[in-house]
JSON list of C-alpha atoms in Angstrom, two decimals:
[
{"chain": "A", "resi": 869, "resn": "VAL", "atom": "CA", "xyz": [-9.27, -10.82, -8.01]},
{"chain": "A", "resi": 870, "resn": "GLY", "atom": "CA", "xyz": [-8.43, -7.18, -8.58]},
{"chain": "A", "resi": 871, "resn": "ALA", "atom": "CA", "xyz": [-5.78, -4.56, -9.23]},
{"chain": "A", "resi": 872, "resn": "SER", "atom": "CA", "xyz": [-5.19, -1.00, -8.08]},
{"chain": "A", "resi": 873, "resn": "GLY", "atom": "CA", "xyz": [-2.78, 1.87, -8.59]},
{"chain": "A", "resi": 874, "resn": "GLY", "atom": "CA", "xyz": [-2.23, 5.47, -7.65]},
{"chain": "A", "resi": 875, "resn": "LEU", "atom": "CA", "xyz": [-0.18, 7.96, -5.68]},
{"chain": "A", "resi": 876, "resn": "SER", "atom": "CA", "xyz": [2.11, 7.05, -2.77]},
{"chain": "A", "resi": 877, "resn": "LEU", "atom": "CA", "xyz": [3.01, 9.83, -0.33]},
{"chain": "A", "resi": 878, "resn": "PRO", "atom": "CA", "xyz": [6.01, 9.27, 1.98]},
{"chain": "A", "resi": 879, "resn": "LEU", "atom": "CA", "xyz": [5.50, 10.43, 5.58]},
{"chain": "A", "resi": 880, "resn": "GLY", "atom": "CA", "xyz": [7.69, 10.93, 8.66]},
{"chain": "A", "resi": 881, "resn": "ASP", "atom": "CA", "xyz": [11.37, 10.01, 8.31]},
{"chain": "A", "resi": 882, "resn": "LEU", "atom": "CA", "xyz": [10.72, 8.54, 4.85]},
{"chain": "A", "resi": 883, "resn": "GLY", "atom": "CA", "xyz": [9.15, 11.85, 3.83]},
{"chain": "A", "resi": 884, "resn": "GLU", "atom": "CA", "xyz": [12.39, 13.63, 4.81]},
{"chain": "A", "resi": 885, "resn": "ILE", "atom": "CA", "xyz": [14.38, 11.74, 2.15]},
{"chain": "A", "resi": 886, "resn": "ALA", "atom": "CA", "xyz": [11.79, 10.71, -0.47]},
{"chain": "A", "resi": 887, "resn": "THR", "atom": "CA", "xyz": [9.54, 12.47, -2.96]},
{"chain": "A", "resi": 888, "resn": "SER", "atom": "CA", "xyz": [6.01, 11.43, -3.91]},
{"chain": "A", "resi": 889, "resn": "GLY", "atom": "CA", "xyz": [5.83, 8.24, -5.93]},
{"chain": "A", "resi": 890, "resn": "PHE", "atom": "CA", "xyz": [3.44, 5.59, -7.16]},
{"chain": "A", "resi": 891, "resn": "SER", "atom": "CA", "xyz": [1.75, 2.48, -5.84]},
{"chain": "A", "resi": 892, "resn": "VAL", "atom": "CA", "xyz": [0.48, -0.60, -7.73]},
{"chain": "A", "resi": 893, "resn": "ALA", "atom": "CA", "xyz": [-1.08, -3.74, -6.24]},
{"chain": "A", "resi": 894, "resn": "GLY", "atom": "CA", "xyz": [-2.74, -7.02, -7.07]},
{"chain": "A", "resi": 895, "resn": "HIS", "atom": "CA", "xyz": [-5.50, -8.35, -4.81]},
{"chain": "A", "resi": 896, "resn": "VAL", "atom": "CA", "xyz": [-7.19, -11.67, -4.06]},
{"chain": "A", "resi": 897, "resn": "PHE", "atom": "CA", "xyz": [-10.54, -11.48, -2.23]},
{"chain": "A", "resi": 898, "resn": "PHE", "atom": "CA", "xyz": [-12.32, -14.08, -0.09]},
{"chain": "A", "resi": 899, "resn": "LYS", "atom": "CA", "xyz": [-15.84, -13.54, 1.26]},
{"chain": "A", "resi": 900, "resn": "PRO", "atom": "CA", "xyz": [-17.17, -15.93, 3.92]},
{"chain": "A", "resi": 901, "resn": "ALA", "atom": "CA", "xyz": [-20.72, -16.98, 3.00]},
{"chain": "A", "resi": 902, "resn": "SER", "atom": "CA", "xyz": [-21.98, -16.47, 6.56]},
{"chain": "A", "resi": 903, "resn": "ARG", "atom": "CA", "xyz": [-20.68, -12.90, 6.95]},
{"chain": "A", "resi": 904, "resn": "ASP", "atom": "CA", "xyz": [-22.30, -10.13, 4.90]},
{"chain": "A", "resi": 905, "resn": "LYS", "atom": "CA", "xyz": [-20.04, -7.29, 6.07]},
{"chain": "A", "resi": 906, "resn": "LEU", "atom": "CA", "xyz": [-16.71, -9.16, 6.35]},
{"chain": "A", "resi": 907, "resn": "LEU", "atom": "CA", "xyz": [-14.19, -9.70, 3.56]},
{"chain": "A", "resi": 908, "resn": "TYR", "atom": "CA", "xyz": [-10.60, -10.98, 3.53]},
{"chain": "A", "resi": 909, "resn": "ARG", "atom": "CA", "xyz": [-8.07, -9.66, 1.03]},
{"chain": "A", "resi": 910, "resn": "GLY", "atom": "CA", "xyz": [-4.52, -10.66, 0.18]},
{"chain": "A", "resi": 911, "resn": "ASP", "atom": "CA", "xyz": [-2.32, -7.97, -1.38]},
{"chain": "A", "resi": 912, "resn": "VAL", "atom": "CA", "xyz": [0.94, -7.91, -3.27]},
{"chain": "A", "resi": 913, "resn": "SER", "atom": "CA", "xyz": [1.94, -4.25, -3.54]},
{"chain": "A", "resi": 914, "resn": "TYR", "atom": "CA", "xyz": [4.84, -2.25, -4.93]},
{"chain": "A", "resi": 915, "resn": "ASP", "atom": "CA", "xyz": [5.54, 1.37, -3.98]},
{"chain": "A", "resi": 916, "resn": "ARG", "atom": "CA", "xyz": [8.37, 3.47, -5.40]},
{"chain": "A", "resi": 917, "resn": "TRP", "atom": "CA", "xyz": [9.65, 6.95, -4.58]},
{"chain": "A", "resi": 918, "resn": "GLY", "atom": "CA", "xyz": [12.48, 9.18, -5.77]},
{"chain": "A", "resi": 919, "resn": "ALA", "atom": "CA", "xyz": [15.04, 10.59, -3.36]},
{"chain": "A", "resi": 920, "resn": "LYS", "atom": "CA", "xyz": [15.11, 14.28, -2.45]},
{"chain": "A", "resi": 921, "resn": "SER", "atom": "CA", "xyz": [18.25, 16.12, -3.46]},
{"chain": "A", "resi": 922, "resn": "THR", "atom": "CA", "xyz": [20.23, 17.98, -0.85]},
{"chain": "A", "resi": 923, "resn": "VAL", "atom": "CA", "xyz": [22.72, 20.75, -1.44]},
{"chain": "A", "resi": 924, "resn": "GLY", "atom": "CA", "xyz": [26.21, 19.38, -1.99]},
{"chain": "A", "resi": 925, "resn": "ASN", "atom": "CA", "xyz": [25.42, 15.67, -2.10]},
{"chain": "A", "resi": 926, "resn": "SER", "atom": "CA", "xyz": [26.88, 13.50, -4.85]},
{"chain": "A", "resi": 927, "resn": "VAL", "atom": "CA", "xyz": [23.79, 11.34, -5.37]},
{"chain": "A", "resi": 928, "resn": "THR", "atom": "CA", "xyz": [22.59, 11.74, -8.95]},
{"chain": "A", "resi": 929, "resn": "ASP", "atom": "CA", "xyz": [20.27, 8.75, -9.10]},
{"chain": "A", "resi": 930, "resn": "ALA", "atom": "CA", "xyz": [18.46, 7.37, -6.06]},
{"chain": "A", "resi": 931, "resn": "THR", "atom": "CA", "xyz": [15.26, 5.38, -5.58]},
{"chain": "A", "resi": 932, "resn": "LEU", "atom": "CA", "xyz": [13.42, 3.94, -2.61]},
{"chain": "A", "resi": 933, "resn": "SER", "atom": "CA", "xyz": [10.93, 1.10, -2.94]},
{"chain": "A", "resi": 934, "resn": "GLY", "atom": "CA", "xyz": [8.80, -1.31, -0.95]},
{"chain": "A", "resi": 935, "resn": "LEU", "atom": "CA", "xyz": [7.36, -4.69, -1.97]},
{"chain": "A", "resi": 936, "resn": "GLY", "atom": "CA", "xyz": [4.60, -5.86, 0.38]},
{"chain": "A", "resi": 937, "resn": "PHE", "atom": "CA", "xyz": [2.86, -9.20, 0.98]},
{"chain": "A", "resi": 938, "resn": "VAL", "atom": "CA", "xyz": [-0.11, -8.39, 3.23]},
{"chain": "A", "resi": 939, "resn": "GLY", "atom": "CA", "xyz": [-3.24, -10.08, 4.59]},
{"chain": "A", "resi": 940, "resn": "ASN", "atom": "CA", "xyz": [-6.20, -7.79, 5.35]},
{"chain": "A", "resi": 941, "resn": "VAL", "atom": "CA", "xyz": [-9.56, -7.87, 7.06]},
{"chain": "A", "resi": 942, "resn": "MET", "atom": "CA", "xyz": [-12.16, -5.55, 5.52]},
{"chain": "A", "resi": 943, "resn": "ILE", "atom": "CA", "xyz": [-15.37, -4.55, 7.27]},
{"chain": "A", "resi": 944, "resn": "SER", "atom": "CA", "xyz": [-18.09, -3.03, 5.07]},
{"chain": "A", "resi": 945, "resn": "ALA", "atom": "CA", "xyz": [-20.89, -0.69, 6.08]},
{"chain": "A", "resi": 946, "resn": "GLY", "atom": "CA", "xyz": [-24.25, -0.49, 4.32]},
{"chain": "A", "resi": 947, "resn": "GLY", "atom": "CA", "xyz": [-26.43, -3.20, 2.84]},
{"chain": "A", "resi": 948, "resn": "ALA", "atom": "CA", "xyz": [-25.19, -6.00, 0.60]},
{"chain": "A", "resi": 949, "resn": "LYS", "atom": "CA", "xyz": [-27.16, -4.64, -2.38]},
{"chain": "A", "resi": 950, "resn": "ALA", "atom": "CA", "xyz": [-26.13, -0.98, -1.94]},
{"chain": "A", "resi": 951, "resn": "SER", "atom": "CA", "xyz": [-24.35, 0.48, -4.96]},
{"chain": "A", "resi": 952, "resn": "LYS", "atom": "CA", "xyz": [-21.86, 2.36, -2.73]},
{"chain": "A", "resi": 953, "resn": "ARG", "atom": "CA", "xyz": [-20.33, 0.71, 0.33]},
{"chain": "A", "resi": 954, "resn": "PRO", "atom": "CA", "xyz": [-17.72, 2.32, 2.61]},
{"chain": "A", "resi": 955, "resn": "TYR", "atom": "CA", "xyz": [-15.27, -0.02, 4.31]},
{"chain": "A", "resi": 956, "resn": "LEU", "atom": "CA", "xyz": [-12.48, -0.12, 6.88]},
{"chain": "A", "resi": 957, "resn": "LEU", "atom": "CA", "xyz": [-9.31, -2.13, 6.32]},
{"chain": "A", "resi": 958, "resn": "LEU", "atom": "CA", "xyz": [-6.72, -3.55, 8.73]},
{"chain": "A", "resi": 959, "resn": "GLY", "atom": "CA", "xyz": [-3.78, -5.70, 7.69]},
{"chain": "A", "resi": 960, "resn": "GLY", "atom": "CA", "xyz": [-0.29, -6.93, 8.39]},
{"chain": "A", "resi": 961, "resn": "GLY", "atom": "CA", "xyz": [2.49, -8.67, 6.55]},
{"chain": "A", "resi": 962, "resn": "ILE", "atom": "CA", "xyz": [6.06, -8.66, 5.28]},
{"chain": "A", "resi": 963, "resn": "TYR", "atom": "CA", "xyz": [7.65, -5.78, 3.36]},
{"chain": "A", "resi": 964, "resn": "ARG", "atom": "CA", "xyz": [10.89, -5.86, 1.38]},
{"chain": "A", "resi": 965, "resn": "THR", "atom": "CA", "xyz": [12.26, -2.30, 1.38]},
{"chain": "A", "resi": 966, "resn": "LYS", "atom": "CA", "xyz": [15.17, -1.06, -0.70]},
{"chain": "A", "resi": 967, "resn": "LEU", "atom": "CA", "xyz": [17.23, 2.11, -1.01]},
{"chain": "A", "resi": 968, "resn": "SER", "atom": "CA", "xyz": [19.41, 2.31, -4.16]},
{"chain": "A", "resi": 969, "resn": "LEU", "atom": "CA", "xyz": [21.94, 5.12, -4.56]},
{"chain": "A", "resi": 970, "resn": "GLY", "atom": "CA", "xyz": [23.71, 5.89, -7.82]},
{"chain": "A", "resi": 971, "resn": "GLY", "atom": "CA", "xyz": [26.10, 8.64, -8.91]},
{"chain": "A", "resi": 972, "resn": "ALA", "atom": "CA", "xyz": [29.44, 9.04, -7.14]},
{"chain": "A", "resi": 973, "resn": "THR", "atom": "CA", "xyz": [28.38, 6.62, -4.38]},
{"chain": "A", "resi": 974, "resn": "GLY", "atom": "CA", "xyz": [28.83, 3.71, -6.79]},
{"chain": "A", "resi": 975, "resn": "GLY", "atom": "CA", "xyz": [25.43, 2.02, -6.51]},
{"chain": "A", "resi": 976, "resn": "LEU", "atom": "CA", "xyz": [25.10, 1.56, -2.76]},
{"chain": "A", "resi": 977, "resn": "ILE", "atom": "CA", "xyz": [22.07, -0.60, -1.94]},
{"chain": "A", "resi": 978, "resn": "SER", "atom": "CA", "xyz": [20.38, -1.03, 1.43]},
{"chain": "A", "resi": 979, "resn": "GLU", "atom": "CA", "xyz": [17.74, -3.79, 1.61]},
{"chain": "A", "resi": 980, "resn": "SER", "atom": "CA", "xyz": [15.64, -5.04, 4.48]},
{"chain": "A", "resi": 981, "resn": "SER", "atom": "CA", "xyz": [12.72, -7.45, 5.10]},
{"chain": "A", "resi": 982, "resn": "ASP", "atom": "CA", "xyz": [10.51, -6.26, 7.93]},
{"chain": "A", "resi": 983, "resn": "LEU", "atom": "CA", "xyz": [7.06, -6.61, 9.44]},
{"chain": "A", "resi": 984, "resn": "GLY", "atom": "CA", "xyz": [4.52, -3.92, 8.68]},
{"chain": "A", "resi": 985, "resn": "ILE", "atom": "CA", "xyz": [0.91, -2.96, 9.26]},
{"chain": "A", "resi": 986, "resn": "GLN", "atom": "CA", "xyz": [-1.65, -1.00, 7.31]},
{"chain": "A", "resi": 987, "resn": "VAL", "atom": "CA", "xyz": [-4.93, 0.61, 8.26]},
{"chain": "A", "resi": 988, "resn": "GLY", "atom": "CA", "xyz": [-7.27, 2.52, 6.02]},
{"chain": "A", "resi": 989, "resn": "GLY", "atom": "CA", "xyz": [-10.61, 2.84, 4.40]},
{"chain": "A", "resi": 990, "resn": "GLY", "atom": "CA", "xyz": [-12.31, 3.17, 1.12]},
{"chain": "A", "resi": 991, "resn": "LEU", "atom": "CA", "xyz": [-15.48, 3.29, -0.88]},
{"chain": "A", "resi": 992, "resn": "THR", "atom": "CA", "xyz": [-16.62, 0.47, -3.17]},
{"chain": "A", "resi": 993, "resn": "TYR", "atom": "CA", "xyz": [-18.88, 1.17, -6.16]},
{"chain": "A", "resi": 994, "resn": "LEU", "atom": "CA", "xyz": [-20.79, -1.92, -7.30]},
{"chain": "A", "resi": 995, "resn": "LEU", "atom": "CA", "xyz": [-21.19, -2.20, -11.08]},
{"chain": "A", "resi": 996, "resn": "SER", "atom": "CA", "xyz": [-22.60, -4.89, -13.34]},
{"chain": "A", "resi": 997, "resn": "GLY", "atom": "CA", "xyz": [-20.22, -7.88, -13.11]},
{"chain": "A", "resi": 998, "resn": "MET", "atom": "CA", "xyz": [-17.45, -5.99, -11.29]},
{"chain": "A", "resi": 999, "resn": "SER", "atom": "CA", "xyz": [-16.78, -3.25, -8.75]},
{"chain": "A", "resi": 1000, "resn": "THR", "atom": "CA", "xyz": [-14.41, -0.32, -8.42]},
{"chain": "A", "resi": 1001, "resn": "PHE", "atom": "CA", "xyz": [-12.93, 1.16, -5.28]},
{"chain": "A", "resi": 1002, "resn": "LEU", "atom": "CA", "xyz": [-11.14, 4.25, -4.05]},
{"chain": "A", "resi": 1003, "resn": "GLU", "atom": "CA", "xyz": [-8.89, 3.62, -1.06]},
{"chain": "A", "resi": 1004, "resn": "VAL", "atom": "CA", "xyz": [-6.55, 5.44, 1.32]},
{"chain": "A", "resi": 1005, "resn": "LYS", "atom": "CA", "xyz": [-4.19, 3.50, 3.62]},
{"chain": "A", "resi": 1006, "resn": "TYR", "atom": "CA", "xyz": [-1.62, 4.38, 6.24]},
{"chain": "A", "resi": 1007, "resn": "VAL", "atom": "CA", "xyz": [1.31, 1.93, 6.02]},
{"chain": "A", "resi": 1008, "resn": "ASN", "atom": "CA", "xyz": [4.00, 1.55, 8.70]},
{"chain": "A", "resi": 1009, "resn": "VAL", "atom": "CA", "xyz": [6.97, -0.74, 7.97]},
{"chain": "A", "resi": 1010, "resn": "PHE", "atom": "CA", "xyz": [9.03, -1.40, 11.10]},
{"chain": "A", "resi": 1011, "resn": "ARG", "atom": "CA", "xyz": [12.41, -0.96, 9.40]},
{"chain": "A", "resi": 1012, "resn": "ASP", "atom": "CA", "xyz": [15.54, -0.64, 11.56]},
{"chain": "A", "resi": 1013, "resn": "PRO", "atom": "CA", "xyz": [16.72, 1.96, 12.61]},
{"chain": "A", "resi": 1014, "resn": "THR", "atom": "CA", "xyz": [13.62, 3.96, 11.67]},
{"chain": "A", "resi": 1015, "resn": "SER", "atom": "CA", "xyz": [10.17, 2.98, 10.38]},
{"chain": "A", "resi": 1016, "resn": "TRP", "atom": "CA", "xyz": [9.07, 3.81, 6.84]},
{"chain": "A", "resi": 1017, "resn": "THR", "atom": "CA", "xyz": [5.56, 5.27, 6.81]},
{"chain": "A", "resi": 1018, "resn": "TYR", "atom": "CA", "xyz": [3.59, 6.22, 3.73]},
{"chain": "A", "resi": 1019, "resn": "LEU", "atom": "CA", "xyz": [0.10, 6.91, 2.44]},
{"chain": "A", "resi": 1020, "resn": "PRO", "atom": "CA", "xyz": [-1.03, 5.15, -0.76]},
{"chain": "A", "resi": 1021, "resn": "ILE", "atom": "CA", "xyz": [-4.10, 6.73, -2.38]},
{"chain": "A", "resi": 1022, "resn": "THR", "atom": "CA", "xyz": [-5.34, 4.29, -5.01]},
{"chain": "A", "resi": 1023, "resn": "PHE", "atom": "CA", "xyz": [-8.14, 3.47, -7.42]},
{"chain": "A", "resi": 1024, "resn": "GLY", "atom": "CA", "xyz": [-8.90, -0.18, -8.15]},
{"chain": "A", "resi": 1025, "resn": "VAL", "atom": "CA", "xyz": [-11.04, -2.68, -10.01]},
{"chain": "A", "resi": 1026, "resn": "ARG", "atom": "CA", "xyz": [-12.38, -5.99, -8.65]},
{"chain": "A", "resi": 1027, "resn": "PHE", "atom": "CA", "xyz": [-13.73, -8.72, -10.95]}
]
């Protein structure tokens, strides 16, 4: 099991309306005994961003968020006993995205459950009894009418 957290940078159309935010996640790992460089990971992640203000709009309080349930395949490079191991990550799952507007709009909420993918990489540091990792992912949630894309940059611990 593990946990991670860090910065979440909105990209593309999401980047046009959202400011930088944060990302937190819980992880469950499974390592097949017969595969030294292969690892499976299940993630539950939460990303949240603020909305950018535009001149003349009446929105005084707005947030955007995404809750993800994702399965990943991780492929490690380097030997099993190496203290530093780079890895690649590829995953897919379901994301619950939400846009909440406050102020004069009266609390308008737009919610959607959509498929999404993530691809990224990281570096694991093996320590005594645990490991840490630094990871960067590109996430694309296929939200209608436009996809939400973002870049979580996180630091994590695995026990």
